[in-house]
Coordinates of C-alpha atoms in Angstrom, one line a residue:
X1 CA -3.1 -20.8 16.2
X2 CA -4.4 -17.5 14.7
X3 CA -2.2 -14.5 15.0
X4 CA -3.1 -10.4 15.6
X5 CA -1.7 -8.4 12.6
X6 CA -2.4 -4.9 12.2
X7 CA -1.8 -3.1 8.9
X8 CA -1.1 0.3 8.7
X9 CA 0.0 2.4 5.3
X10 CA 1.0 5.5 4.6
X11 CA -1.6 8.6 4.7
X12 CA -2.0 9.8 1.5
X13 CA -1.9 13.7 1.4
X14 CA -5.6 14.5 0.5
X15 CA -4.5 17.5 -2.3
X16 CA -4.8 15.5 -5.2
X17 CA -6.1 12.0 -6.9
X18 CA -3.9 9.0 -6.3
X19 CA -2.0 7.9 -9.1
X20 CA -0.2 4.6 -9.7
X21 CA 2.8 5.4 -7.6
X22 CA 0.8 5.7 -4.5
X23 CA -0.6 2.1 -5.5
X24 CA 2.1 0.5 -6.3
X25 CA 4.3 2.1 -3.7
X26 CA 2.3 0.5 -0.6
X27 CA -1.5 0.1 -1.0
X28 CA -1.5 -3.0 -3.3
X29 CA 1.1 -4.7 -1.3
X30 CA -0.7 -3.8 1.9
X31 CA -4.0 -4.9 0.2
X32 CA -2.5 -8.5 -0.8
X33 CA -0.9 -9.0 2.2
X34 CA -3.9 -8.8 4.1
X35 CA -6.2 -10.8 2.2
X36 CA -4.1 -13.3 2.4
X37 CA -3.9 -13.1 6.0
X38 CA -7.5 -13.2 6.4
X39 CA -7.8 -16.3 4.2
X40 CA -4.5 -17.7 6.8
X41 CA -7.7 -17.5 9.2
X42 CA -5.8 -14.3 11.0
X43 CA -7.3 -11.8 13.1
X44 CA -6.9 -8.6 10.7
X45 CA -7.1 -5.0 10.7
X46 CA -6.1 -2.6 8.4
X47 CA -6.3 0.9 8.7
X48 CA -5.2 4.1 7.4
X49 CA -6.8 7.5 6.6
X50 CA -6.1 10.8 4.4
X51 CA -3.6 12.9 5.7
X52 CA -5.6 16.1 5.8
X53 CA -2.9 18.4 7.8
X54 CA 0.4 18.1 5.2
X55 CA 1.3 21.4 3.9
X56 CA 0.4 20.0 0.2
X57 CA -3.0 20.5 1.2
X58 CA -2.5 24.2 2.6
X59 CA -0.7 24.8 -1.0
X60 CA -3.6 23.6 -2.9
X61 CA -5.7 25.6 -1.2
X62 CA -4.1 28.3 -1.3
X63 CA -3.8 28.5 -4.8
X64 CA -7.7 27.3 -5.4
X65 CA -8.3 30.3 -2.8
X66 CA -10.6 28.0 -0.7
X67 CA -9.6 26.9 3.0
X68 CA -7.6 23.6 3.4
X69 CA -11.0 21.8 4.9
X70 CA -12.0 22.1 1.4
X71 CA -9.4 20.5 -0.5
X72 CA -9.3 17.4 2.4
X73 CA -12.6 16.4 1.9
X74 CA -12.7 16.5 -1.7
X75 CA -9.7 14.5 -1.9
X76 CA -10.6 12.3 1.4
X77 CA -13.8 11.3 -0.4
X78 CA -11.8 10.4 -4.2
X79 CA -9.7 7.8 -1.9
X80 CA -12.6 6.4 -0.7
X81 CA -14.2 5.6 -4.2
X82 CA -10.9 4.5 -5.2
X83 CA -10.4 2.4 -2.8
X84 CA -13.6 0.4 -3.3
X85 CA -13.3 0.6 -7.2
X86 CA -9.7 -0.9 -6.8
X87 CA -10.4 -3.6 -4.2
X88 CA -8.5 -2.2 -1.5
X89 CA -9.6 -3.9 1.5
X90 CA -9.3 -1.2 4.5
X91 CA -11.3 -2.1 7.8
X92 CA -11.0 1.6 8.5
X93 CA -10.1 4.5 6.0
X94 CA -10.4 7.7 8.2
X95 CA -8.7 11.0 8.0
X96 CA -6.2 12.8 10.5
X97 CA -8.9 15.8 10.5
X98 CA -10.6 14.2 13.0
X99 CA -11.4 15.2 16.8
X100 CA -10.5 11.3 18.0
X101 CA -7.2 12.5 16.0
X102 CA -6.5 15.7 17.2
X103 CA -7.1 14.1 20.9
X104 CA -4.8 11.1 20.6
X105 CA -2.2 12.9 18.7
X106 CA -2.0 15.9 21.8
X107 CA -2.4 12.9 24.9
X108 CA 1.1 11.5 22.6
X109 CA 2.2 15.3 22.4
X110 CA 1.4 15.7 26.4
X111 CA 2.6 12.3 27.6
X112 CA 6.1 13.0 25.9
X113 CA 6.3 16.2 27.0
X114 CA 5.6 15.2 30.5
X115 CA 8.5 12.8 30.2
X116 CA 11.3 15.1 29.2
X117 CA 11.5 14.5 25.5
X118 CA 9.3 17.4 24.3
X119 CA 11.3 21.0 24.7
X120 CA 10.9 24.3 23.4
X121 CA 13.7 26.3 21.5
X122 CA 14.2 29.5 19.0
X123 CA 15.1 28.2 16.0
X124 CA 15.4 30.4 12.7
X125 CA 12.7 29.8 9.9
X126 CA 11.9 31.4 6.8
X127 CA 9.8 34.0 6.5
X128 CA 8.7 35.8 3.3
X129 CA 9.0 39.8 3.3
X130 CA 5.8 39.5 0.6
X131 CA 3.9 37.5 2.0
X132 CA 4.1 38.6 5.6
X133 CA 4.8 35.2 7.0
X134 CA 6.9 32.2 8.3
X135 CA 6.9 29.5 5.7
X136 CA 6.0 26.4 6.0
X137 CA 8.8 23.8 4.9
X138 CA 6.8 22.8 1.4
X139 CA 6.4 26.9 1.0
X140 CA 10.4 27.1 -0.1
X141 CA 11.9 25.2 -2.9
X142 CA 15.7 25.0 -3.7
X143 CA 18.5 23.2 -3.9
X144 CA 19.4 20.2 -2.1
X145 CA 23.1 20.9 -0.2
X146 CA 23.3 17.0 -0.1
X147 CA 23.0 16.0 -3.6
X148 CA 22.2 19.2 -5.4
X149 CA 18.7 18.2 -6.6
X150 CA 15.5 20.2 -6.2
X151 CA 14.4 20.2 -3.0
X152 CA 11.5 21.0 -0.8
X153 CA 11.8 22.6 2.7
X154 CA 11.3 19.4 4.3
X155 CA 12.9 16.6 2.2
X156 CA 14.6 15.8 -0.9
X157 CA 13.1 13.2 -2.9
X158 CA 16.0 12.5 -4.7
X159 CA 18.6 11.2 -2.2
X160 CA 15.6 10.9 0.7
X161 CA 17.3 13.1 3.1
X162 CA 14.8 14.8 5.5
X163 CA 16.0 18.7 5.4
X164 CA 14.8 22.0 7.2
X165 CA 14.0 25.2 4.7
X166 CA 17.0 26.4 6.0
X167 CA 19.4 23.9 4.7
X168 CA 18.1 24.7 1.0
X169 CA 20.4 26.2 -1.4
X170 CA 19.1 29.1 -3.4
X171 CA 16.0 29.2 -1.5
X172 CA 13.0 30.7 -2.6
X173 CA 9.1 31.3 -1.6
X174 CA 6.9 28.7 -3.6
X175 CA 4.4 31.3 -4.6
X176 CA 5.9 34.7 -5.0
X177 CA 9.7 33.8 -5.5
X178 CA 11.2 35.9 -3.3
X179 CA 14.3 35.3 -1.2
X180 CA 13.2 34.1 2.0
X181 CA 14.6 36.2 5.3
X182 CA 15.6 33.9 8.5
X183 CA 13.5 35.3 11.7
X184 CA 13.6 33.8 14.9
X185 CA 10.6 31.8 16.4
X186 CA 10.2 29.3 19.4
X187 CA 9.2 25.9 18.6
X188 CA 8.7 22.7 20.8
X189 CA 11.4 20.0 19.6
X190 CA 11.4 16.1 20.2
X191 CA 14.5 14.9 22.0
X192 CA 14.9 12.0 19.3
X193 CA 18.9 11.7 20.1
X194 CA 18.0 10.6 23.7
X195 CA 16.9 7.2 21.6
X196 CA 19.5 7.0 19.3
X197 CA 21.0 3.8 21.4
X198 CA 17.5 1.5 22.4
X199 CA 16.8 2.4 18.5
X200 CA 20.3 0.7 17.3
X201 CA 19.5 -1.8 19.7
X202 CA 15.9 -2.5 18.5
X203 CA 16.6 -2.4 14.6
X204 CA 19.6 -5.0 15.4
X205 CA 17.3 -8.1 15.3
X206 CA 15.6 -7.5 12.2
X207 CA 17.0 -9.4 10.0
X208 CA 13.9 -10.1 8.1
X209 CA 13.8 -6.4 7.2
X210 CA 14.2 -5.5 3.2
X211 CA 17.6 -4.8 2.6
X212 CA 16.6 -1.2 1.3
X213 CA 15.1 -0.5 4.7
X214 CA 17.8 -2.2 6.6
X215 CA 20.4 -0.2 4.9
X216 CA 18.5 3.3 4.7
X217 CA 17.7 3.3 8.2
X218 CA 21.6 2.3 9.6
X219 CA 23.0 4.7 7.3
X220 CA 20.6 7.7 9.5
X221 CA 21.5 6.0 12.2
X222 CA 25.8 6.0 11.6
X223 CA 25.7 9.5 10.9
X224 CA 23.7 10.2 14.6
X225 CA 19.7 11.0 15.6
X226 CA 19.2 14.8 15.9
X227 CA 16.5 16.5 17.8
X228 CA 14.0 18.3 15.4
X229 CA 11.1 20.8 15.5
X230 CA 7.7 19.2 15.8
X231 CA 5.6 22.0 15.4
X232 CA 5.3 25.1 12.9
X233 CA 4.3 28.2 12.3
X234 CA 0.9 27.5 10.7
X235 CA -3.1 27.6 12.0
X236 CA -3.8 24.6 9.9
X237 CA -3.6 21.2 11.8
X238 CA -3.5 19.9 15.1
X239 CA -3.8 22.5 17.7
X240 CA -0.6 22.7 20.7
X241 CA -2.3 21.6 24.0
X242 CA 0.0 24.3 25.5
X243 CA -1.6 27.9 26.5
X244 CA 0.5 31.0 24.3
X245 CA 0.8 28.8 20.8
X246 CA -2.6 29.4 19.5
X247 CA -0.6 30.7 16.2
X248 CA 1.1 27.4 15.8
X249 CA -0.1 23.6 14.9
X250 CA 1.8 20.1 15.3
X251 CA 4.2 19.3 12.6
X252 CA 2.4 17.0 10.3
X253 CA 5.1 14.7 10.4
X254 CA 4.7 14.4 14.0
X255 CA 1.0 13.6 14.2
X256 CA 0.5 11.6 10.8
X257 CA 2.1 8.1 12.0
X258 CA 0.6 8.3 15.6
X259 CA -2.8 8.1 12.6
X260 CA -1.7 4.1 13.1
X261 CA -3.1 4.8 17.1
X262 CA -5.9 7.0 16.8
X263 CA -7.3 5.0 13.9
X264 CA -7.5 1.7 15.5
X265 CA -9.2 3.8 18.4
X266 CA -11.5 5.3 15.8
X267 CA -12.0 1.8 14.5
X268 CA -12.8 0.0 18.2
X269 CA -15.2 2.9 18.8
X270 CA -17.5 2.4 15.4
X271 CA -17.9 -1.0 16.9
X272 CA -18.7 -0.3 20.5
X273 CA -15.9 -1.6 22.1
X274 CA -13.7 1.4 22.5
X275 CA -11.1 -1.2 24.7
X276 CA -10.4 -3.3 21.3
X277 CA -7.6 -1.0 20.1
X278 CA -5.6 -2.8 23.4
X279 CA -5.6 -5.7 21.9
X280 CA -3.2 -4.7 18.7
X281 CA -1.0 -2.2 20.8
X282 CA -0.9 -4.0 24.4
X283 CA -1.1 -7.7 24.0
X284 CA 0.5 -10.3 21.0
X285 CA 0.6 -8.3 17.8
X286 CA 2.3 -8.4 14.9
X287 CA 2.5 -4.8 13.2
X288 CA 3.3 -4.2 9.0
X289 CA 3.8 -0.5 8.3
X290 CA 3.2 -0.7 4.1
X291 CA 5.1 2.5 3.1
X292 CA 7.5 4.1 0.0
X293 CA 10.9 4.5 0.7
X294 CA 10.8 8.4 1.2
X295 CA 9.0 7.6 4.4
X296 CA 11.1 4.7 5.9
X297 CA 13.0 6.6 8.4
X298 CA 10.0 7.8 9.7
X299 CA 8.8 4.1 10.3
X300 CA 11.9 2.8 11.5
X301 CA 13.5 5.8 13.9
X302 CA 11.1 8.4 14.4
X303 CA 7.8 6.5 15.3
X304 CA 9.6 3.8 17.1
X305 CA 11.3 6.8 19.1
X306 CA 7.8 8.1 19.7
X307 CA 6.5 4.5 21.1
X308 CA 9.5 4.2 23.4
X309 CA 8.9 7.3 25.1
X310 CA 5.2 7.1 25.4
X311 CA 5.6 3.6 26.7
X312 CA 3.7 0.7 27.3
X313 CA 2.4 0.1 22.7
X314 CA 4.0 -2.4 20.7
X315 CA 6.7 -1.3 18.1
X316 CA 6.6 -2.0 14.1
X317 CA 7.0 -5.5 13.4
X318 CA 8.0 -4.9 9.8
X319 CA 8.4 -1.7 7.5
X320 CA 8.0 -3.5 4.1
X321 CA 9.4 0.0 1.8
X322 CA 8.6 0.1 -1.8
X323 CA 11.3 1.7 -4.3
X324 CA 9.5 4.0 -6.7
X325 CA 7.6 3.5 -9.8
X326 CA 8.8 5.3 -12.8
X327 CA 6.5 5.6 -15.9
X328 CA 7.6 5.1 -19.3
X329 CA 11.0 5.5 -18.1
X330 CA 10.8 8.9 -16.4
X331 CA 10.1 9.8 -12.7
X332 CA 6.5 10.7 -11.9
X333 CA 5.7 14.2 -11.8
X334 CA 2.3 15.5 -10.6
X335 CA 2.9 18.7 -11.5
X336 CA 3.4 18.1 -14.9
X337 CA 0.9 15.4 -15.3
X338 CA 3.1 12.9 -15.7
X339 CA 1.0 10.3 -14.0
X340 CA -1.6 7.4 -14.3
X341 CA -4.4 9.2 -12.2
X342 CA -6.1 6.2 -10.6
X343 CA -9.7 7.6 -11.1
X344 CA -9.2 7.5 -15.3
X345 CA -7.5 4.4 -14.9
X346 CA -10.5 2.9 -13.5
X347 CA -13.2 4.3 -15.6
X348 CA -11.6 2.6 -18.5
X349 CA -10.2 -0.5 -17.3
X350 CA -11.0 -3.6 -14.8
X351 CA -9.2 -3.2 -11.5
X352 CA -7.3 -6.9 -11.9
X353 CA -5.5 -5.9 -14.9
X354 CA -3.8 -3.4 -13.1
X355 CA -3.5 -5.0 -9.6
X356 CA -1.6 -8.0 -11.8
X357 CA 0.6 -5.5 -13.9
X358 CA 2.0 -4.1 -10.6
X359 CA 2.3 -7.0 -8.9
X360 CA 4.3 -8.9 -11.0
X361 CA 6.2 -5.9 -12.1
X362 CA 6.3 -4.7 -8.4
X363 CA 8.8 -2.2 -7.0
X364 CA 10.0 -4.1 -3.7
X365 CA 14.0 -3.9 -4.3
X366 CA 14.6 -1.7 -7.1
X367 CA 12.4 1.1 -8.9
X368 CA 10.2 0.0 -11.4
X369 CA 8.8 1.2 -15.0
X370 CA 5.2 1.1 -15.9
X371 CA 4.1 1.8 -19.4
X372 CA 0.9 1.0 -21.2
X373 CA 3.0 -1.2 -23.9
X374 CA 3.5 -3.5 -20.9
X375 CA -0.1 -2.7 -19.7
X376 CA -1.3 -4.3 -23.3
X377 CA 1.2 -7.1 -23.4
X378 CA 0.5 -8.3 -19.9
X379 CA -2.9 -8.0 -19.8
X380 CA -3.8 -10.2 -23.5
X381 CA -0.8 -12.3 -23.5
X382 CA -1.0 -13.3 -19.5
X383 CA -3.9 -12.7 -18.1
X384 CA -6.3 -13.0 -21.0
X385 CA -3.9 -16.1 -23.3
X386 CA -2.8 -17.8 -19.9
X387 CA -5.2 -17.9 -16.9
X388 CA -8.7 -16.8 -18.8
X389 CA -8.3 -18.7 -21.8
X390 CA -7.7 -21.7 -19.7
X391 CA -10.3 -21.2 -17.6
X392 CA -12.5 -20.3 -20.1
X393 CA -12.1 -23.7 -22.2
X394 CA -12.4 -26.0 -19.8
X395 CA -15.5 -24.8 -17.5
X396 CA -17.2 -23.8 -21.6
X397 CA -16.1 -27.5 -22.4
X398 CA -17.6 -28.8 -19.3
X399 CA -20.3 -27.3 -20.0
X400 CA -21.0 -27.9 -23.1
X401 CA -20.6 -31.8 -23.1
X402 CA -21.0 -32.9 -19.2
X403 CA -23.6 -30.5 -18.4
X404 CA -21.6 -28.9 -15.9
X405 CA -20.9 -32.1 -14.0
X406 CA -17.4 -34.0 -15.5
X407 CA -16.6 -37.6 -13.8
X408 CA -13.6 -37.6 -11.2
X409 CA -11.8 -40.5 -12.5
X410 CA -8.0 -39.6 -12.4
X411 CA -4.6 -41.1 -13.5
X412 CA -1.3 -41.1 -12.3
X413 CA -0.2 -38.3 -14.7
X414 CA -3.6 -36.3 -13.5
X415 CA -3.0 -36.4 -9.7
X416 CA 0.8 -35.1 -10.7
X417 CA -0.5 -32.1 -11.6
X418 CA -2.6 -31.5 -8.6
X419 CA 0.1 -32.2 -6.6
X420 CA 2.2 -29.6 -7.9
X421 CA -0.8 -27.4 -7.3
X422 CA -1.5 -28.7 -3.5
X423 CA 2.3 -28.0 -3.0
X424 CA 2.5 -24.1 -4.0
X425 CA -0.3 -23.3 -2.0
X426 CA 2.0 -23.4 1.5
X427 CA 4.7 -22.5 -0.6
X428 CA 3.5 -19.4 -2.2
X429 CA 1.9 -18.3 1.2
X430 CA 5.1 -18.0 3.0
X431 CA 6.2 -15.5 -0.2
X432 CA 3.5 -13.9 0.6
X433 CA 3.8 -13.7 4.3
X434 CA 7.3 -12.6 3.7
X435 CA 6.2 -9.4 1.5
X436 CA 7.7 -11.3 -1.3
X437 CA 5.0 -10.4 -3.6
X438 CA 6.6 -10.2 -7.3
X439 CA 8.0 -13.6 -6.7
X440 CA 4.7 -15.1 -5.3
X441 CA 2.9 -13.9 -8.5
X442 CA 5.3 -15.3 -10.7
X443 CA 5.5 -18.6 -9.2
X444 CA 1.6 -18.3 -9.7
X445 CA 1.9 -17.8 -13.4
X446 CA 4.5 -20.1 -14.0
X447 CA 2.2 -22.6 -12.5
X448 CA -0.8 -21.5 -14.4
X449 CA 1.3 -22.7 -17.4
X450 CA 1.5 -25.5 -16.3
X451 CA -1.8 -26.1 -16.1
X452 CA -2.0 -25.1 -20.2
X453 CA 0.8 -27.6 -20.7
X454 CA -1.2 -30.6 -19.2
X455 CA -4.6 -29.3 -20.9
X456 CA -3.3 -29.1 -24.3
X457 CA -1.5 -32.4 -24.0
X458 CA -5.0 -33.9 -22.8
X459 CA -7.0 -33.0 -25.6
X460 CA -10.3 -33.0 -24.7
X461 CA -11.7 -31.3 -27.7
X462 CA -10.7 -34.6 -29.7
X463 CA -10.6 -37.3 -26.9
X464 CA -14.5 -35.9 -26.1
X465 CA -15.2 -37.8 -29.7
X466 CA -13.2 -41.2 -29.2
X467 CA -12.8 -41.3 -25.1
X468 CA -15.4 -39.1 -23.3
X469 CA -14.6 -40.8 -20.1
X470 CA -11.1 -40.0 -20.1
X471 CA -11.9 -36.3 -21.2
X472 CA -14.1 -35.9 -18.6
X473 CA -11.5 -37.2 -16.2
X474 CA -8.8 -34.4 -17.8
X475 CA -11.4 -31.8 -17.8
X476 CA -12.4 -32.7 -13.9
X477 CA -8.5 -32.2 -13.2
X478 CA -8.1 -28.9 -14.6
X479 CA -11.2 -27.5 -12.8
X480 CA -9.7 -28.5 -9.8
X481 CA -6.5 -27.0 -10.7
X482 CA -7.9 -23.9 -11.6
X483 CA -9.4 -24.0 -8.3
X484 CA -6.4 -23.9 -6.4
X485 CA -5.5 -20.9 -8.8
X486 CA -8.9 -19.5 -8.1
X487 CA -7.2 -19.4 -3.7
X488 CA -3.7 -18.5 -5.4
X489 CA -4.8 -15.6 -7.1
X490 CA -7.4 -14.1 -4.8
X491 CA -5.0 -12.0 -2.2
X492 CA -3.4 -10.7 -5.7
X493 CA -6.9 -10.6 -8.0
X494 CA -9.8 -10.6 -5.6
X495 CA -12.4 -9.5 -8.5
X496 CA -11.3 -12.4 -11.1
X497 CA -11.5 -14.4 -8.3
X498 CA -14.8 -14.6 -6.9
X499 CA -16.0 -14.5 -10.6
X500 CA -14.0 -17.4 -11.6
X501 CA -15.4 -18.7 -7.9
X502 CA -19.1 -18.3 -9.2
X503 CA -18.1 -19.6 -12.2
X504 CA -16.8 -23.1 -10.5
X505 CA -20.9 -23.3 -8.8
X506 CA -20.1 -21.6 -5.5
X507 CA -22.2 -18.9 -4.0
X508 CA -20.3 -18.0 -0.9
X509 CA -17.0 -16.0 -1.1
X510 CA -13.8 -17.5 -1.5
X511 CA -12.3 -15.7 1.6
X512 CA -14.7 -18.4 3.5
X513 CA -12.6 -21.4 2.2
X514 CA -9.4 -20.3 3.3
X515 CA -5.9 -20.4 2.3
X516 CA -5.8 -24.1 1.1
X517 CA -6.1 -26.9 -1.8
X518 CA -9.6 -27.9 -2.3
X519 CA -11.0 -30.4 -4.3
X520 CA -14.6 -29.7 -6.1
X521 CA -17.4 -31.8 -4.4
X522 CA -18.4 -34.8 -5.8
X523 CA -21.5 -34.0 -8.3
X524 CA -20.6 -30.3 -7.9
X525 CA -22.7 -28.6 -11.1
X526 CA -20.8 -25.7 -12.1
X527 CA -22.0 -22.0 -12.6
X528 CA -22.3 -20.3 -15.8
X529 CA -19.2 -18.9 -17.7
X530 CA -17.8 -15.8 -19.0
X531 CA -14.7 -14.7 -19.8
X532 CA -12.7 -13.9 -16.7
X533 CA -10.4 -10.7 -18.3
X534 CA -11.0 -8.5 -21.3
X535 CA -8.3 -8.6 -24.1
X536 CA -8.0 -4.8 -25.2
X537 CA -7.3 -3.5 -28.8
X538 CA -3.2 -2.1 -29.2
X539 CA -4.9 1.3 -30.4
X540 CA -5.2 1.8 -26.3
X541 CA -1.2 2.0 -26.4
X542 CA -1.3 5.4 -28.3
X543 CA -4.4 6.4 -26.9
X544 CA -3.1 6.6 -23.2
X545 CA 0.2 7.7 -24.1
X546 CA -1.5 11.1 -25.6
X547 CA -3.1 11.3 -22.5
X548 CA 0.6 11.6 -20.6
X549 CA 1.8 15.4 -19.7

């Protein structure tokens, strides 16, 4: 029986290009994860939009001297392009600077407020002397009091810990340096510690979680939920549905995960049935929230928190966190331009090559390292030497000496190998299904090898001469073998893919054949070939590495 899944990721700040971190992080995973669930036969949606309200946004404007409207739409409009160019299948890619936004995000604000869990308070905040201002929390930089890192005024990437400006050690204003003075202002503040037992509760049954999640959220929760400030001192952002807080706007990190809401509102209402967003948050749904690991407790406590006291939406099924993605060995850094910026990548390289190089090198449990000798070493000796050169022999060889149509004759030995093939397919799924990605992909390889094994062994490029029956017969199995790689490889390499699907004589998309072993009809001409990867020259290895900071 098909099942509801909704897909939500992370909002990307819209103040800059995305770079591989951002891919590898969550939007890869989230992509794979739903193409396979689409070829499962699964009732899909998968949205997500540019967070347009972050103070990242305000700080690039700010230094650009244009207003933060600016800098979201430029940005909003590079994810789209990326997003097509990189096969990254969203149903909905919107933006929080939207007026369906801004009106789910205040009914949440209203609704919770109406319930007891939204206060007001004076709390003390930064404000600059210079400037004449309160700061925004990404406005001070200092020193984390937890780990002694640099820190932001809202979080320290370091040791993950979500922090107020105040907290910071040495603090200082982001643009003029000065000290900042602590002034008093009233705030409205979510009563998150009224959840802190229905939350330990809730996270007790997931089991299936990632360890990393599992661990990072009981650790916030052993040390105790504390009610926070969900709105600041800024006249960017979501407007307070309260008369006398025109000056202030809803804390981004407030508004940006009820995004998962409003977009699957947007969504039903493109398609004329504005009711359609009930059936993911009020009946049978199973919900992934694809994120990084600095955002996990904002998955797994604060958003859940949210849910329980609006009432009534389903919670997070899973919140399959990412580690990070270090380059060459060092920690990404934007503002020193170390970083793969996905727009170069892409004007210089095929979007499979890189989907496979962070899929098999994926950060789900531990960080991981991405370098460009990897890049080159992957991309000739695995995808190019392994899958395309396979591919590309036997459909040329069928071509060349059965006219497209080999017999189907098989042997014991032959059918062994499709076996193995027809057997990974429910096997590797249920990776998949699992968020087990890296391990899925491997298992895919280490099958494609065996598909070499077998050809080489056969020999069709000598039996063709002495026995063109029984060539035929081991060229027929390897084109049904690489067909079942062709469905293997598609949630992973969706471009390769439907090539290598045209390639076999099909002109419909693989997506319409489902998640299963098929043999090749009987007769079945194939299509014309070409290679399915480009090899690339080593001189691309010194090339990108001058490009780097």
């Amino acid at each position: 029986m098909a099942e509801r899944i909704l897909i939500g990721t992370a909002w990307p700040y819209a103040n800059g290009p995305l770079h591989l971190g951002h891919i590898a992080g969550c939007y890869l995973p989230a992509d794979t994860f739903a193409r396979y669930q689409r070829l499962m036969g699964n009732e899909v949606l998968m949205v997500s939009g540019s967070d347009a309200h972050g103070t990242p946004i305000t700080v690039r404007a700010d230094q650009e001297g244009v207003e933060p409207a600016v800098i979201a739409e430029r940005y909003h409009q590079s994810f789209l392009d990326s997003w097509k160019r990189l096969g990254i299948s969203f149903d909905l890619f919107t933006s929080t600077h939207t007026a369906n936004h801004e009106a789910v995000t205040q009914d949440f604000f209203l609704r919770m407020r109406e319930q007891g869990y939204i206060y007001t308070q004076v709390m003390q905040a930064p404000y600059c002397p210079n400037e004449k201002r309160f700061l925004p929390d990404r406005y001070v930089e200092g020193t984390c009091p937890h780990c002694s890192s640099g820190a932001r005024g809202d979080q320290c990437d370091h040791c993950g810990r979500t922090l107020s400006p105040t907290e910071l050690l040495q603090a200082h204003c982001k643009f003029c340096g000065a000290t900042p003075e602590t002034r008093d202002t009233e705030h409205f503040f979510f009563k998150l510690s009224a959840f802190e037992d229905r939350l330990r509760e809730w996270v007790s049954d997931k089991t299936y979680w990632k360890h990393n999640v599992m661990n990072f959220t009981k650790a916030f929760l052993e040390e105790g939920l504390r009610d926070g400030p969900i709105t600041r001192d800024m006249t960017w952002g979501v407007p307070i549905p309260v008369p006398g807080y025109e000056t202030k706007r809803i804390y981004v990190w407030f508004e940006a995960v009820i995004g998962y809401l409003s977009a699957t509102k947007e969504w039903a209402q493109d398609k004329g049935k504005p009711d359609d967003w009930k059936r993911f948050w009020m009946e049978p749904c199973r919900i992934y929230n694809f994120i990084g690991k600095d955002n996990i407790v904002f998955h797994t406590l604060r958003w859940p928190a949210y849910l329980l006291a609006v009432g009534g939406l389903n919670m997070p099924y899973d919140v399959p966190a990412n580690e990070f993605l270090t380059l060459s060995g060092r920690q990404l850094s934007t503002s020193r331009n170390w970083a793969v910026w996905v727009p170069d990548y892409l004007e210089r390289y095929d979007p499979d090559a890189l989907r496979y190089v962070l899929s098999i090198n994926s950060p789900e449990t531990n960080d991981a390292d991405f370098s460009w000798e990897e890049f080159l070493k992957r991309n000739n000796n695995e995808l190019v030497a392994a899958y395309g050169n396979l591919v590309n022999r036997c459909v040329t060889f069928v071509q060349k000496h059965f006219d497209g149509v080999p017999p189907a004759t098989r042997t014991e030995a032959d059918e062994a190998l499709l076996h193995r093939a027809r057997e990974a397919v429910p096997r590797i799924g249920d990776l998949i299904g699992l968020c087990r990605f890296k391990e899925g992909m491997r298992e895919i390889m280490a099958l494609t090898r065996e598909g070499n094994v077998y050809f080489d062994a056969q020999e069709p490029w000598k039996t063709v001469k002495t026995d063109k029956a029984r060539a035929g017969t081991a060229l027929n199995t390897t084109l049904n073998f690489i067909n079942v790689l062709k469905v293997l490889f598609y949630p992973y390499l969706p471009f390769s893919s439907e090539k290598l699907h045209r390639m076999l004589g099909y002109s419909d998309s693989v997506e319409q054949h489902g998640w299963k072993a098929e043999e090749l009809p009987a007769g079945h001409k194939l299509g014309t070939p070409e290679p399915l990867f480009k090899k690339l020259e080593p001189t691309i290895v010194d090339e990108e590495n001058a490009r780097l900071g």
